Coordinates of C-alpha atoms and ligand atoms in Angstrom, one line a residue:
Chain A
X1 CA -0.1 -0.1 0.0
X2 CA 1.3 3.3 -1.1
X3 CA 1.3 6.7 0.9
X4 CA 1.9 7.4 4.6
X5 CA 0.3 4.2 6.0
X6 CA 1.4 2.7 9.4
X7 CA 2.0 -0.9 9.9
X8 CA -0.4 -2.1 12.7
X9 CA 0.6 -5.8 12.8
X10 CA 2.0 -8.7 10.9
X11 CA 1.4 -12.4 10.9
X12 CA 3.2 -15.2 9.0
X13 CA 1.6 -18.5 9.1
X14 CA 2.2 -22.0 7.7
X15 CA -0.2 -22.7 4.7
X16 CA -2.5 -24.9 7.0
X17 CA -6.1 -24.8 7.5
X18 CA -6.1 -24.3 11.3
X19 CA -4.5 -21.0 10.9
X20 CA -7.3 -19.4 9.2
X21 CA -9.2 -19.2 12.5
X22 CA -6.1 -17.6 14.0
X23 CA -5.8 -15.1 11.0
X24 CA -9.3 -13.9 11.5
X25 CA -8.6 -13.4 15.6
X26 CA -5.7 -11.4 14.8
X27 CA -7.3 -9.2 12.1
X28 CA -10.6 -8.8 14.1
X29 CA -8.6 -7.8 17.3
X30 CA -6.6 -5.3 15.3
X31 CA -9.5 -3.8 13.7
X32 CA -11.4 -3.4 16.9
X33 CA -8.3 -1.9 18.8
X34 CA -7.4 0.6 16.3
X35 CA -10.4 1.9 14.7
X36 CA -14.1 2.9 15.8
X37 CA -15.7 0.4 13.8
X38 CA -19.4 -1.2 14.2
X39 CA -19.2 -4.8 14.9
X40 CA -20.8 -5.7 11.6
X41 CA -18.1 -4.0 9.8
X42 CA -15.5 -5.7 11.7
X43 CA -17.4 -9.0 11.1
X44 CA -17.4 -8.1 7.3
X45 CA -13.7 -7.5 7.2
X46 CA -13.2 -10.8 9.1
X47 CA -15.1 -12.7 6.5
X48 CA -13.5 -11.2 3.6
X49 CA -10.1 -12.0 5.4
X50 CA -11.1 -15.6 5.9
X51 CA -11.9 -16.1 2.3
X52 CA -8.6 -14.4 1.2
X53 CA -6.7 -16.7 3.6
X54 CA -8.4 -19.9 2.6
X55 CA -7.6 -19.1 -1.0
X56 CA -3.9 -18.5 -0.1
X57 CA -3.7 -21.7 1.8
X58 CA -5.3 -23.8 -1.0
X59 CA -3.0 -22.2 -3.5
X60 CA 0.1 -23.5 -1.7
X61 CA -1.6 -26.9 -1.2
X62 CA -1.9 -27.1 -5.0
X63 CA 1.6 -26.0 -5.6
X64 CA 3.0 -28.4 -2.7
X65 CA 4.7 -25.4 -1.1
X66 CA 5.7 -25.1 2.7
X67 CA 6.2 -21.3 2.4
X68 CA 4.5 -18.8 4.8
X69 CA 1.4 -17.1 4.1
X70 CA 1.7 -13.5 5.3
X71 CA -1.2 -11.3 6.7
X72 CA -0.6 -7.7 7.3
X73 CA -2.8 -4.8 8.7
X74 CA -1.8 -1.2 7.8
X75 CA -3.9 1.8 8.5
X76 CA -3.9 5.6 7.5
X77 CA -6.3 8.3 8.5
X78 CA -8.9 7.0 6.1
X79 CA -8.4 3.1 5.7
X80 CA -7.8 0.0 7.2
X81 CA -5.8 -2.2 4.9
X82 CA -5.3 -5.9 5.3
X83 CA -3.1 -7.6 2.8
X84 CA -2.7 -11.5 2.3
X85 CA 0.1 -12.7 0.5
X86 CA 0.9 -16.1 -0.7
X87 CA 3.6 -18.0 -2.6
X88 CA 1.3 -20.2 -4.5
X89 CA 1.2 -20.5 -8.4
X90 CA -1.0 -17.3 -9.0
X91 CA -4.1 -17.2 -11.1
X92 CA -5.7 -14.9 -13.4
X93 CA -8.9 -13.4 -12.3
X94 CA -10.1 -12.8 -15.8
X95 CA -9.9 -16.5 -16.7
X96 CA -12.1 -17.6 -13.5
X97 CA -15.1 -19.7 -14.7
X98 CA -18.5 -18.0 -14.6
X99 CA -21.1 -20.0 -12.8
X100 CA -24.8 -20.3 -13.5
X101 CA -27.0 -18.0 -11.7
X102 CA -27.9 -19.3 -8.2
X103 CA -31.6 -19.7 -9.2
X104 CA -30.6 -22.1 -11.9
X105 CA -30.7 -25.7 -10.5
X106 CA -27.3 -26.3 -12.4
X107 CA -25.8 -23.8 -9.9
X108 CA -25.7 -26.5 -7.4
X109 CA -23.2 -28.4 -9.4
X110 CA -20.7 -25.7 -8.4
X111 CA -19.6 -25.7 -4.8
X112 CA -16.9 -23.5 -5.4
X113 CA -16.3 -20.0 -6.7
X114 CA -18.2 -18.1 -3.8
X115 CA -15.0 -16.7 -2.1
X116 CA -14.3 -13.9 -4.3
X117 CA -17.8 -12.6 -4.8
X118 CA -18.0 -12.6 -1.0
X119 CA -14.7 -10.6 -0.5
X120 CA -16.1 -8.1 -3.2
X121 CA -19.3 -7.6 -1.4
X122 CA -17.9 -7.1 1.9
X123 CA -15.0 -4.7 1.5
X124 CA -14.8 -1.2 0.1
X125 CA -12.1 -2.1 -2.1
X126 CA -10.1 -5.2 -3.2
X127 CA -7.2 -5.6 -5.4
X128 CA -5.6 -8.9 -6.7
X129 CA -2.0 -8.9 -7.7
X130 CA -0.9 -12.3 -9.2
X131 CA 2.0 -13.8 -11.0
X132 CA 3.5 -17.3 -11.0
X133 CA 5.7 -16.3 -7.8
X134 CA 2.2 -15.8 -5.9
X135 CA -0.9 -13.6 -5.0
X136 CA -1.3 -10.6 -3.0
X137 CA -4.9 -9.8 -2.0
X138 CA -5.5 -6.3 -0.7
X139 CA -8.6 -5.6 1.3
X140 CA -9.5 -1.9 2.1
X141 CA -12.0 -0.8 4.6
X142 CA -12.6 3.1 4.6
X143 CA -13.2 4.2 8.1
X144 CA -12.8 7.0 10.5
X145 CA -9.3 7.7 11.8
X146 CA -7.7 5.7 14.8
X147 CA -9.5 5.8 17.9
X148 CA -9.5 9.5 18.8
X149 CA -6.5 10.8 20.7
X150 CA -5.4 7.4 21.7
X151 CA -2.1 6.3 20.6
X152 CA -0.7 2.9 21.7
X153 CA 1.0 4.3 24.7
X154 CA -2.1 6.3 26.0
X155 CA -4.2 3.2 25.6
X156 CA -1.8 1.0 27.4
X157 CA -1.5 3.2 30.2
X158 CA -5.4 3.1 30.7
X159 CA -5.0 -0.7 31.1
X160 CA -1.7 -0.9 33.0
X161 CA -2.5 -2.8 36.0
X162 CA -0.9 -1.0 38.8
X163 CA -2.8 -3.1 41.6
X164 CA -1.3 -1.5 44.6
X165 CA -2.2 1.9 43.4
X166 CA -5.6 1.1 42.4
X167 CA -6.5 -0.4 45.8
X168 CA -5.1 2.2 47.7
X169 CA -6.6 5.1 45.7
X170 CA -9.9 3.7 45.2
X171 CA -10.9 2.0 48.3
X172 CA -11.5 4.5 51.2
X173 CA -13.3 3.5 54.4
Chain B
X1 CA -11.9 -24.2 17.3
X2 CA -13.7 -27.4 17.5
X3 CA -17.0 -27.7 15.5
X4 CA -19.8 -29.1 17.5
X5 CA -22.3 -31.6 15.6
X6 CA -25.3 -33.0 17.2
X7 CA -27.6 -35.3 15.3
X8 CA -31.3 -35.9 16.5
X9 CA -33.0 -38.5 14.4
X10 CA -36.0 -38.9 16.8
X11 CA -38.4 -37.5 14.6
X12 CA -38.4 -39.1 11.3
X13 CA -38.5 -38.6 8.4
X14 CA -36.4 -35.6 9.4
X15 CA -32.9 -35.7 10.9
X16 CA -31.8 -32.5 12.7
X17 CA -28.2 -31.8 12.7
X18 CA -27.4 -29.0 15.2
X19 CA -23.9 -27.2 14.2
X20 CA -22.0 -25.3 16.8
X21 CA -18.8 -23.2 16.3
X22 CA -17.1 -21.9 13.3
X23 CA -17.4 -23.5 10.0
X24 CA -14.4 -22.8 7.9
X25 CA -11.6 -24.6 5.9
X26 CA -10.4 -26.4 8.9
X27 CA -13.8 -27.5 10.4
X28 CA -16.0 -27.8 7.2
X29 CA -14.8 -31.4 6.3
X30 CA -16.2 -32.6 9.6
X31 CA -19.6 -31.3 8.7
X32 CA -19.4 -32.9 5.2
X33 CA -18.4 -36.1 6.6
X34 CA -21.6 -36.2 8.8
X35 CA -23.8 -35.3 6.1
X36 CA -22.2 -38.0 3.8
X37 CA -22.7 -40.4 6.5
X38 CA -26.4 -39.6 7.1
X39 CA -27.0 -39.6 3.3
X40 CA -25.5 -43.0 3.1
X41 CA -27.6 -44.3 5.8
X42 CA -30.7 -43.4 4.2
X43 CA -31.6 -40.0 5.6
X44 CA -33.9 -38.1 3.2
X45 CA -34.8 -34.8 4.9
X46 CA -31.9 -33.3 6.6
X47 CA -32.6 -30.1 8.8
X48 CA -29.1 -28.3 9.5
X49 CA -29.6 -26.0 12.4
X50 CA -27.0 -23.1 12.1
X51 CA -28.3 -21.0 14.9
X52 CA -25.3 -22.1 17.2
X53 CA -22.8 -21.2 14.5
X54 CA -20.7 -18.2 15.1
X55 CA -18.8 -18.1 11.8
X56 CA -19.5 -19.5 8.2
X57 CA -17.6 -18.8 5.1
X58 CA -17.8 -20.1 1.4
X59 CA -16.2 -23.3 2.5
X60 CA -19.2 -23.9 4.7
X61 CA -21.7 -22.8 2.0
X62 CA -19.9 -25.3 -0.4
X63 CA -20.5 -28.2 2.1
X64 CA -24.4 -27.2 2.4
X65 CA -24.6 -27.0 -1.1
X66 CA -23.2 -30.4 -1.8
X67 CA -25.3 -31.8 0.8
X68 CA -28.3 -30.3 -0.7
X69 CA -27.6 -31.4 -4.1
X70 CA -27.0 -34.9 -2.9
X71 CA -30.0 -35.4 -0.9
X72 CA -32.3 -33.9 -3.7
X73 CA -30.7 -36.4 -6.1
X74 CA -31.9 -39.1 -3.6
X75 CA -35.4 -37.5 -3.5
X76 CA -34.8 -35.8 -0.1
X77 CA -33.9 -32.3 0.8
X78 CA -31.7 -30.2 3.1
X79 CA -33.0 -27.5 4.7
X80 CA -31.7 -24.8 7.1
X81 CA -32.6 -23.1 10.4
X82 CA -30.9 -19.7 10.8
X83 CA -32.1 -16.5 12.4
X84 CA -28.6 -14.9 12.9
X85 CA -28.2 -11.8 10.8
X86 CA -24.6 -12.4 10.3
X87 CA -25.1 -15.8 8.9
X88 CA -27.9 -14.9 7.0
X89 CA -26.0 -12.3 5.4
X90 CA -23.5 -14.6 3.8
X91 CA -26.5 -16.5 2.3
X92 CA -27.8 -13.3 0.8
X93 CA -24.8 -11.8 -0.6
X94 CA -24.2 -14.9 -2.6
X95 CA -27.9 -15.3 -3.6
X96 CA -27.9 -18.7 -1.8
X97 CA -31.0 -17.6 0.3
X98 CA -32.9 -18.2 -2.9
X99 CA -31.3 -21.7 -3.4
X100 CA -32.0 -22.9 0.3
X101 CA -35.2 -23.0 2.2
X102 CA -34.2 -21.2 5.4
X103 CA -36.7 -21.6 8.5
X104 CA -36.6 -19.5 11.7
X105 CA -37.2 -22.5 14.0
X106 CA -36.5 -26.2 14.1
X107 CA -40.1 -26.7 14.5
X108 CA -40.9 -24.8 11.4
X109 CA -38.5 -26.8 9.4
X110 CA -40.2 -30.2 10.6
X111 CA -43.5 -28.7 9.8
X112 CA -42.6 -27.3 6.3
Chain C
X1 CA 18.0 -19.9 18.4
X2 CA 21.0 -21.7 16.9
X3 CA 21.1 -24.7 14.9
X4 CA 19.0 -26.2 12.3
X5 CA 15.8 -24.8 13.2
X6 CA 12.7 -24.1 11.2
X7 CA 10.5 -21.1 11.4
X8 CA 6.8 -22.2 12.1
X9 CA 5.3 -18.9 12.6
X10 CA 5.9 -15.3 13.2
X11 CA 3.5 -12.6 14.8
X12 CA 4.3 -8.8 15.3
X13 CA 1.8 -6.9 17.5
X14 CA 1.5 -3.5 18.9
X15 CA 2.3 -3.4 22.6
X16 CA -1.4 -3.4 23.6
X17 CA -3.2 -5.5 26.2
X18 CA -5.7 -7.0 23.8
X19 CA -3.1 -8.8 21.8
X20 CA -1.9 -11.1 24.5
X21 CA -5.0 -13.3 23.8
X22 CA -4.2 -13.2 20.2
X23 CA -0.5 -14.4 21.0
X24 CA -1.8 -17.3 23.0
X25 CA -4.0 -18.3 20.3
X26 CA -1.3 -18.1 17.8
X27 CA 1.1 -19.9 19.8
X28 CA -1.2 -22.8 21.1
X29 CA -2.4 -23.4 17.5
X30 CA 1.0 -23.7 16.2
X31 CA 2.0 -26.1 19.0
X32 CA -0.9 -28.3 18.4
X33 CA -0.6 -28.3 14.8
X34 CA 3.4 -29.1 14.6
X35 CA 3.9 -31.4 17.6
X36 CA 2.3 -34.5 19.2
X37 CA 1.8 -32.6 22.5
X38 CA -0.4 -33.4 25.5
X39 CA -3.2 -30.8 26.0
X40 CA -1.6 -30.0 29.4
X41 CA 1.9 -29.3 27.9
X42 CA 0.2 -27.0 25.2
X43 CA -1.5 -25.1 28.0
X44 CA 1.8 -24.9 30.1
X45 CA 3.5 -23.2 27.0
X46 CA 0.6 -21.1 26.4
X47 CA 0.5 -19.6 30.0
X48 CA 4.2 -19.1 29.8
X49 CA 3.9 -17.2 26.5
X50 CA 1.3 -15.2 28.0
X51 CA 3.6 -14.0 31.1
X52 CA 6.3 -13.2 28.6
X53 CA 4.1 -11.2 26.3
X54 CA 2.5 -9.3 29.3
X55 CA 5.9 -8.3 30.4
X56 CA 7.0 -7.4 27.0
X57 CA 3.8 -5.1 26.6
X58 CA 4.2 -3.6 30.0
X59 CA 7.9 -2.9 29.2
X60 CA 6.9 -0.9 26.0
X61 CA 4.4 1.1 28.2
X62 CA 6.9 2.2 30.6
X63 CA 9.2 3.3 27.9
X64 CA 6.4 4.9 26.0
X65 CA 7.4 3.1 22.9
X66 CA 5.0 2.3 20.0
X67 CA 7.3 -0.3 18.4
X68 CA 6.1 -3.8 17.8
X69 CA 6.4 -6.9 20.0
X70 CA 7.5 -10.0 18.0
X71 CA 6.4 -13.4 18.8
X72 CA 8.3 -16.2 16.8
X73 CA 7.7 -20.2 16.8
X74 CA 10.6 -22.4 15.7
X75 CA 11.2 -26.0 15.9
X76 CA 13.8 -28.6 15.2
X77 CA 13.7 -32.4 15.9
X78 CA 13.9 -32.3 19.7
X79 CA 12.3 -28.7 20.5
X80 CA 9.7 -26.3 20.1
X81 CA 11.2 -22.7 20.7
X82 CA 8.9 -19.6 21.2
X83 CA 10.8 -16.3 21.3
X84 CA 9.0 -13.0 22.6
X85 CA 11.1 -9.8 21.6
X86 CA 10.3 -6.4 22.8
X87 CA 11.9 -2.9 22.4
X88 CA 11.2 -2.0 26.0
X89 CA 14.0 -0.5 28.4
X90 CA 15.4 -3.8 29.5
X91 CA 15.9 -5.1 32.8
X92 CA 18.5 -7.0 35.0
X93 CA 17.3 -10.4 36.0
X94 CA 19.7 -10.3 39.0
X95 CA 18.4 -7.1 40.3
X96 CA 14.7 -8.3 40.6
X97 CA 13.4 -7.8 44.2
X98 CA 13.0 -11.0 46.1
X99 CA 9.5 -11.4 47.7
X100 CA 8.7 -12.9 51.1
X101 CA 7.6 -16.5 51.1
X102 CA 3.9 -17.0 50.0
X103 CA 3.2 -18.2 53.6
X104 CA 4.4 -15.0 55.1
X105 CA 1.5 -12.6 55.4
X106 CA 3.7 -9.8 54.1
X107 CA 3.7 -11.5 50.8
X108 CA 0.3 -10.2 50.2
X109 CA 1.9 -6.6 49.9
X110 CA 3.4 -7.8 46.6
X111 CA 1.0 -8.3 43.7
X112 CA 3.6 -8.6 41.0
X113 CA 6.7 -10.6 40.5
X114 CA 4.9 -13.8 40.0
X115 CA 5.5 -13.9 36.0
X116 CA 9.0 -15.0 35.8
X117 CA 8.6 -17.8 38.4
X118 CA 5.4 -19.2 36.6
X119 CA 7.4 -19.2 33.3
X120 CA 10.4 -20.9 34.9
X121 CA 8.2 -23.5 36.3
X122 CA 6.2 -24.3 33.1
X123 CA 8.8 -24.7 30.3
X124 CA 11.9 -26.9 30.0
X125 CA 14.3 -24.0 29.4
X126 CA 14.1 -20.2 29.4
X127 CA 16.7 -17.6 28.6
X128 CA 16.5 -13.8 29.2
X129 CA 18.5 -11.5 26.9
X130 CA 18.2 -8.0 28.0
X131 CA 19.9 -4.7 27.3
X132 CA 18.8 -0.9 26.9
X133 CA 17.4 -1.8 23.5
X134 CA 15.0 -4.4 24.6
X135 CA 14.4 -7.9 25.7
X136 CA 14.2 -11.3 24.3
X137 CA 12.7 -14.2 26.2
X138 CA 13.2 -17.6 24.6
X139 CA 11.1 -20.4 25.8
X140 CA 12.0 -24.0 24.9
X141 CA 9.9 -27.1 25.2
X142 CA 11.5 -30.5 24.7
X143 CA 9.2 -32.6 22.7
X144 CA 9.1 -35.4 20.1
X145 CA 9.7 -34.4 16.3
X146 CA 7.0 -32.7 14.3
X147 CA 3.8 -34.9 13.6
X148 CA 5.4 -37.9 12.2
X149 CA 5.4 -37.9 8.4
X150 CA 3.1 -35.2 8.1
X151 CA 4.7 -32.0 6.3
X152 CA 2.6 -29.1 5.7
X153 CA 1.7 -30.3 2.2
X154 CA 0.4 -33.7 3.2
X155 CA -1.7 -32.2 6.1
X156 CA -3.0 -29.7 4.0
X157 CA -4.1 -32.2 1.5
X158 CA -5.9 -34.3 4.0
X159 CA -7.9 -31.3 5.0
X160 CA -8.2 -29.9 1.4
X161 CA -12.0 -29.5 0.6
X162 CA -12.6 -31.2 -2.6
X163 CA -16.4 -31.3 -2.4
X164 CA -17.4 -32.8 -5.5
X165 CA -15.1 -35.8 -5.2
X166 CA -16.0 -36.5 -1.6
X167 CA -19.8 -36.7 -2.3
X168 CA -19.4 -38.6 -5.4
X169 CA -16.8 -41.1 -3.9
X170 CA -18.3 -41.8 -0.5
X171 CA -22.0 -41.7 -1.0
X172 CA -23.4 -44.7 -2.9
X173 CA -26.9 -45.8 -2.8
Chain D
X1 CA -12.2 -12.2 24.8
X2 CA -14.8 -10.6 27.1
X3 CA -14.8 -11.4 30.8
X4 CA -18.0 -12.3 32.4
X5 CA -18.6 -11.3 35.9
X6 CA -22.0 -12.1 37.8
X7 CA -22.5 -10.9 41.3
X8 CA -24.8 -12.8 43.5
X9 CA -25.4 -11.0 47.1
X10 CA -28.5 -12.8 47.9
X11 CA -26.7 -14.8 50.6
X12 CA -25.2 -12.3 53.2
X13 CA -22.7 -12.1 54.6
X14 CA -21.5 -13.4 51.5
X15 CA -21.1 -12.1 48.0
X16 CA -20.5 -14.5 45.3
X17 CA -18.6 -13.3 42.3
X18 CA -18.7 -15.8 39.4
X19 CA -16.1 -15.2 36.8
X20 CA -16.3 -16.4 33.4
X21 CA -13.5 -16.4 30.4
X22 CA -10.0 -15.4 30.3
X23 CA -8.5 -13.4 33.0
X24 CA -5.2 -11.7 31.7
X25 CA -3.7 -8.2 31.3
X26 CA -6.5 -7.0 29.1
X27 CA -9.4 -8.3 31.3
X28 CA -8.2 -8.3 34.9
X29 CA -8.9 -4.5 35.5
X30 CA -12.6 -5.4 35.0
X31 CA -12.3 -8.0 37.7
X32 CA -10.2 -5.5 40.0
X33 CA -12.9 -2.9 39.5
X34 CA -15.8 -5.1 40.5
X35 CA -13.9 -6.0 43.6
X36 CA -13.0 -2.4 44.4
X37 CA -16.6 -1.6 44.0
X38 CA -17.7 -4.4 46.2
X39 CA -15.2 -3.6 49.1
X40 CA -16.3 0.0 48.9
X41 CA -19.9 -0.9 49.1
X42 CA -19.0 -2.8 52.4
X43 CA -19.0 -6.3 51.2
X44 CA -16.9 -8.4 53.8
X45 CA -17.0 -12.1 52.6
X46 CA -16.4 -12.3 49.0
X47 CA -16.3 -15.6 47.3
X48 CA -14.7 -15.7 43.8
X49 CA -15.9 -18.6 41.7
X50 CA -13.3 -19.4 39.1
X51 CA -14.8 -22.5 37.8
X52 CA -16.0 -20.6 34.8
X53 CA -12.5 -19.4 34.1
X54 CA -10.7 -20.7 31.0
X55 CA -7.4 -18.9 31.6
X56 CA -5.8 -17.2 34.6
X57 CA -2.1 -15.8 34.6
X58 CA -0.2 -13.6 37.1
X59 CA -2.1 -10.5 36.3
X60 CA -5.4 -12.3 37.6
X61 CA -3.4 -13.8 40.4
X62 CA -2.3 -10.1 41.5
X63 CA -5.9 -8.8 41.3
X64 CA -7.0 -11.8 43.7
X65 CA -4.1 -11.1 46.1
X66 CA -5.1 -7.5 46.0
X67 CA -8.7 -8.2 46.6
X68 CA -7.8 -10.6 49.6
X69 CA -5.5 -8.3 51.1
X70 CA -7.9 -5.4 51.1
X71 CA -10.8 -7.3 52.4
X72 CA -8.7 -8.8 55.1
X73 CA -7.9 -5.4 56.2
X74 CA -11.5 -4.5 56.5
X75 CA -11.9 -7.8 58.7
X76 CA -13.4 -9.5 55.7
X77 CA -11.9 -12.2 53.6
X78 CA -11.8 -13.2 50.0
X79 CA -12.0 -16.9 49.4
X80 CA -12.0 -19.0 46.1
X81 CA -13.8 -21.8 44.3
X82 CA -11.9 -23.8 42.0
X83 CA -12.0 -27.4 41.0
X84 CA -10.2 -27.2 37.4
X85 CA -6.9 -28.7 37.4
X86 CA -5.5 -26.1 34.8
X87 CA -6.4 -23.1 37.1
X88 CA -5.6 -24.8 40.4
X89 CA -2.1 -25.5 38.9
X90 CA -1.4 -21.8 38.7
X91 CA -2.1 -21.5 42.4
X92 CA 0.1 -24.4 43.3
X93 CA 3.2 -23.5 41.2
X94 CA 3.2 -20.0 42.7
X95 CA 2.5 -21.4 46.1
X96 CA -0.6 -19.2 46.5
X97 CA -2.8 -22.3 47.2
X98 CA -1.3 -21.8 50.7
X99 CA -2.3 -18.2 51.0
X100 CA -5.9 -18.7 49.6
X101 CA -8.7 -20.6 50.9
X102 CA -9.8 -22.7 47.9
X103 CA -13.2 -24.5 48.0
X104 CA -14.6 -27.2 45.5
X105 CA -18.2 -25.6 45.5
X106 CA -19.8 -22.4 46.1
X107 CA -21.9 -24.1 48.9
X108 CA -18.8 -25.2 50.7
X109 CA -17.3 -21.6 50.6
X110 CA -20.6 -20.3 51.7
X111 CA -20.6 -22.7 54.7
X112 CA -16.9 -22.6 55.4
Ligands
ADP201 N1 -4.5 -16.9 -4.0 C1 -4.9 -17.6 -4.8 N2 -4.1 -18.3 -5.7 C2 -4.1 -19.1 -6.6 N3 -5.4 -19.1 -7.2 C3 -6.5 -18.4 -6.5 C4 -6.3 -17.6 -5.3 N4 -7.4 -17.1 -5.0 C5 -8.4 -17.6 -5.9 N5 -7.7 -18.5 -6.9 C6 -8.7 -19.1 -7.9 O1 -9.8 -18.5 -8.0 C7 -10.8 -19.6 -7.9 C8 -11.9 -18.9 -7.4 O2 -11.7 -18.4 -6.2 P1 -12.9 -18.1 -5.0 O3 -14.0 -17.3 -5.7 O4 -12.5 -17.8 -3.7 O5 -13.6 -19.6 -4.9 P2 -13.2 -21.0 -4.3 O6 -11.8 -20.7 -3.6 O7 -14.3 -21.6 -3.6 O8 -12.9 -21.9 -5.5 C9 -10.2 -20.5 -7.2 O9 -10.8 -21.8 -7.1 C10 -8.7 -20.7 -7.5 O10 -8.6 -21.2 -8.8
ADP202 N1 10.4 -7.7 29.0 C1 10.7 -7.2 30.0 N2 11.2 -5.9 30.0 C2 11.5 -5.0 31.1 N3 11.4 -5.5 32.4 C3 10.9 -6.7 32.5 C4 10.5 -7.6 31.5 N4 10.1 -8.8 32.0 C5 10.2 -8.7 33.3 N5 10.8 -7.4 33.6 C6 10.9 -6.9 34.9 O1 11.0 -7.9 35.8 C7 9.9 -7.7 36.8 C8 9.4 -9.1 37.3 O2 8.6 -9.6 36.3 P1 7.4 -10.8 36.7 O3 8.1 -11.8 37.4 O4 7.0 -11.3 35.3 O5 6.5 -10.2 37.4 P2 5.7 -8.8 37.2 O6 5.5 -8.6 35.6 O7 4.3 -9.2 37.7 O8 6.2 -7.6 37.9 C9 8.9 -6.9 36.2 O9 8.1 -6.1 37.1 C10 9.7 -5.9 35.4 O10 10.4 -5.1 36.1

């Protein structure tokens, strides 16, 4: 992502199915902690991320590749940006098969091909960059700036556990 | 992240499969196996209760489509119970709410 | 960690309290997926990791530092190695205050200082490396080699969802 | 990762605080605030029921020590209910099982 974006978080996982749930928790925690987002929008982003991660992991399986899949969260004043990068064989978005409409009984012969439509529906922008070296999917959520006035330090201080002080200050008899 | 699956076959011809937890690429195979097992045991009307599901993505949808297709091929059907807006949304944005019959309660699914 | 260790996973998080739970899930998922470990040992490692992460995050708070905390999981044939690296002010293990014994009523005046003893108790080895630039805590669990015969590819294949094939092969009427 | 805290003051002089979820650096402040509030409202015998707790680390121990210290200073006490081996182990390896009175059931804590 170009421009003055700040890295929030980075996760490198093996291309294994059980890590998709981990990626969901990581991204949803980051989104909630950094932005004032409605629960629904966090859930939308988390589902889109899950689809992108699933595709990344499946891509590695096809290529028998043990390389890592990387999930990054960046932000700037207007956007939260989630990037999923794999080292799979890549694919051409233009060459994907088109499926019959869901109302067509023949649609039921296709159990796949739902992931990318779901992603497109849930985030404000999605970019696919792909070649034989791998694929990068960038999910963008437009949302208000980071939680107002609370940098990481200030937030931490609020949550810092100074037990002695808390008891002594707050309990008076 | 374990998927809970409970089967209730006390109300034939229906079999109710109550699913709890997150249905994704790691857990969907377990649901698929259960549906395969039920179909091969002769179950015809399978009701999948999704009200205990916290997360469902396209892998889960694929398993449900596969189950419905197979059961319809055997003169049965697979219907759903779902009231959660988050989960219903996944069916809506894929248009699959028009392919599946989705009930609000298990009783409605058994009656319908 | 020296020797022929393989990187399993890497997580970079902001020094914020809510990410400790994320780190626990990441590490416990990695441990379960890579090694044949009893649930209890996974829980021990997860608790030790939680203590190390909490200290790392508290260290950043003290220094008012927005840098990332890095959690890594590596493995070799005999060991699973979890590393927590922070950019806090560092500390001297030799200079830590000693607390009264827990049976001494005065022990209750100290609500802190329990984390490092817990870590020591739960893992097979722990190393602290610390200077003004930060602290690295290395937690070692001795355990049997990676899940026998299952590299990432093979495992993934088992879990790969080929829905069509599954239905057609397995259901015969 | 939300901490559930339920207070039952229907059995004076005891107040039972049932905790559910994970007690760590992110959630321990919520438990501390509840204990502070109860102490300042005059509660003396506080029973913290940890049987719904899935995870507890030294931050949680610190809050419980602080609570016990404060209540003892007010001629009260803080006792625990815990049967889960995983959680008991944290008290054992820190030796705090000797500082806290730990009961197996809430009824035993109320009687004790
Ligand atoms: N990261 C990726 N690497 C390689 N191919 C991909 C990737 N993402 C998607 N694809 C290709 O696009 C197809 C459609 O993806 P999607 O809409 O998510 O549905 P599904 O994954 O269920 O097939 C996939 O089957 C795959 O061939
Ligand atoms: N990563 C770290 N960076 C700086 N100081 C640390 C770090 N880890 C531990 N310490 C110091 O060691 C002390 C004891 O740590 P610990 O036994 O975990 O108990 P607690 O964190 O509850 O004080 C801390 O209070 C802190 O001063």
